Short mmCIF file of N, CA and C in Angstrom, two decimals:
data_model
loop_
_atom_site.label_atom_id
_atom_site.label_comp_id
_atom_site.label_asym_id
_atom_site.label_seq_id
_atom_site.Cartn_x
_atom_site.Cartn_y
_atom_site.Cartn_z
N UNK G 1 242.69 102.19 31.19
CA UNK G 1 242.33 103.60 31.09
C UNK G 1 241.76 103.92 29.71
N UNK G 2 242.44 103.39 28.78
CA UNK G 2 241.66 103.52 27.50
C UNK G 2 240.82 103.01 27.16
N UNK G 3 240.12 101.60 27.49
CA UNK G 3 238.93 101.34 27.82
C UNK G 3 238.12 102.07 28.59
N UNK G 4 238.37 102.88 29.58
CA UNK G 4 237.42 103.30 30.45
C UNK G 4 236.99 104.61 29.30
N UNK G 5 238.22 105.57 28.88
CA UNK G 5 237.62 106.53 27.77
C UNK G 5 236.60 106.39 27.02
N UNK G 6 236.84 104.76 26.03
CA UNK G 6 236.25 104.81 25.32
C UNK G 6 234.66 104.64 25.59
N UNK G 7 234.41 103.49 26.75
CA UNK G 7 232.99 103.48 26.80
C UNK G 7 232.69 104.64 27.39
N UNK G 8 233.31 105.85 28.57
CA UNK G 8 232.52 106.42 28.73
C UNK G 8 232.59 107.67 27.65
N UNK G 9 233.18 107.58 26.50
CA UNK G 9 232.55 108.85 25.46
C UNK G 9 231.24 107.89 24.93
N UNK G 10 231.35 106.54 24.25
CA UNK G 10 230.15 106.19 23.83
C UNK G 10 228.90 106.22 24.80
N UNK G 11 228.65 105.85 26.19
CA UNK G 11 228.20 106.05 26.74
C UNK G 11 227.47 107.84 26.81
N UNK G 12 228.77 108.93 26.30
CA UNK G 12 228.32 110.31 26.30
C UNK G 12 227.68 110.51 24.89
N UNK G 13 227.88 109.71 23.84
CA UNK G 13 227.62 110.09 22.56
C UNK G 13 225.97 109.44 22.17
N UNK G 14 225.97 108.39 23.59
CA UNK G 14 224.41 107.40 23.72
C UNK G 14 223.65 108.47 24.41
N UNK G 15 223.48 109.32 25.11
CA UNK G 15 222.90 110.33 26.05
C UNK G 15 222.79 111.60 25.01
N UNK G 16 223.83 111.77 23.77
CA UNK G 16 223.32 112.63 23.09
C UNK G 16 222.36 112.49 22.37
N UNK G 17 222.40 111.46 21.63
CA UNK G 17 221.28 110.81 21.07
C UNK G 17 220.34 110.88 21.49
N UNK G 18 219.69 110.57 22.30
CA UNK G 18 218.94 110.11 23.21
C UNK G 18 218.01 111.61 23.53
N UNK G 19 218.94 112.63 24.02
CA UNK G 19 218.58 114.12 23.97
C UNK G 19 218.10 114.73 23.17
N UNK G 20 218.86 114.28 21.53
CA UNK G 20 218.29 114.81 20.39
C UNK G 20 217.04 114.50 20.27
N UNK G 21 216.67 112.83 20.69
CA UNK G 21 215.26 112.58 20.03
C UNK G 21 214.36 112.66 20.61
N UNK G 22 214.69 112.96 21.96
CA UNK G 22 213.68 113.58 23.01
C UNK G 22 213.08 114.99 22.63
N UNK G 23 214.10 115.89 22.45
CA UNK G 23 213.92 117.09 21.74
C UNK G 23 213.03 117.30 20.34
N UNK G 24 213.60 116.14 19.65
CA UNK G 24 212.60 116.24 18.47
C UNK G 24 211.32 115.66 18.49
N UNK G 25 210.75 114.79 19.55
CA UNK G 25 209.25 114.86 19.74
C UNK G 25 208.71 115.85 20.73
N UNK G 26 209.57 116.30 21.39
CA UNK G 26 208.89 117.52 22.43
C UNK G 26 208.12 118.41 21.06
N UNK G 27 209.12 118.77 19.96
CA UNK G 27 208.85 119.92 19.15
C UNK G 27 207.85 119.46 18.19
N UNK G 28 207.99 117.94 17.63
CA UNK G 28 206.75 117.68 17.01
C UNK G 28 205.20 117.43 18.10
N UNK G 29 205.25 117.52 19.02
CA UNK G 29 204.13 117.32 19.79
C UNK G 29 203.66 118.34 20.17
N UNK G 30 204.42 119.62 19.74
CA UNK G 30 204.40 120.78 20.35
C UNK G 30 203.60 121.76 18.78
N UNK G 31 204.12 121.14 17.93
CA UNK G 31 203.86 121.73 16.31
C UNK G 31 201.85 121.18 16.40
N UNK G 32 202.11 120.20 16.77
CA UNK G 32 200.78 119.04 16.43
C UNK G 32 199.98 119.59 17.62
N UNK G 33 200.16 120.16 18.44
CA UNK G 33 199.11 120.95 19.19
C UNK G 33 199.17 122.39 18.83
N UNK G 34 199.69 123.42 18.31
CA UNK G 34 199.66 124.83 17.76
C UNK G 34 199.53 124.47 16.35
#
């Protein structure tokens, strides 16, 4: 069970990531066309 926690927070903390840097080229691609 504590194995299962742990990968699935890293697993949740890999998807944040992941969100952030998606987000931050939406906004630079978004700057670079306006």
């Amino acid at each position: 069970m504590r194995t299962f926690f742990s990968q699935q927070r890293w697993t949740l903390l890999k998807f944040y990531f992941v969100a952030s840097y998606l987000i931050l080229i939406e906004e630079l691609v978004r700057a670079a066309v306006h």
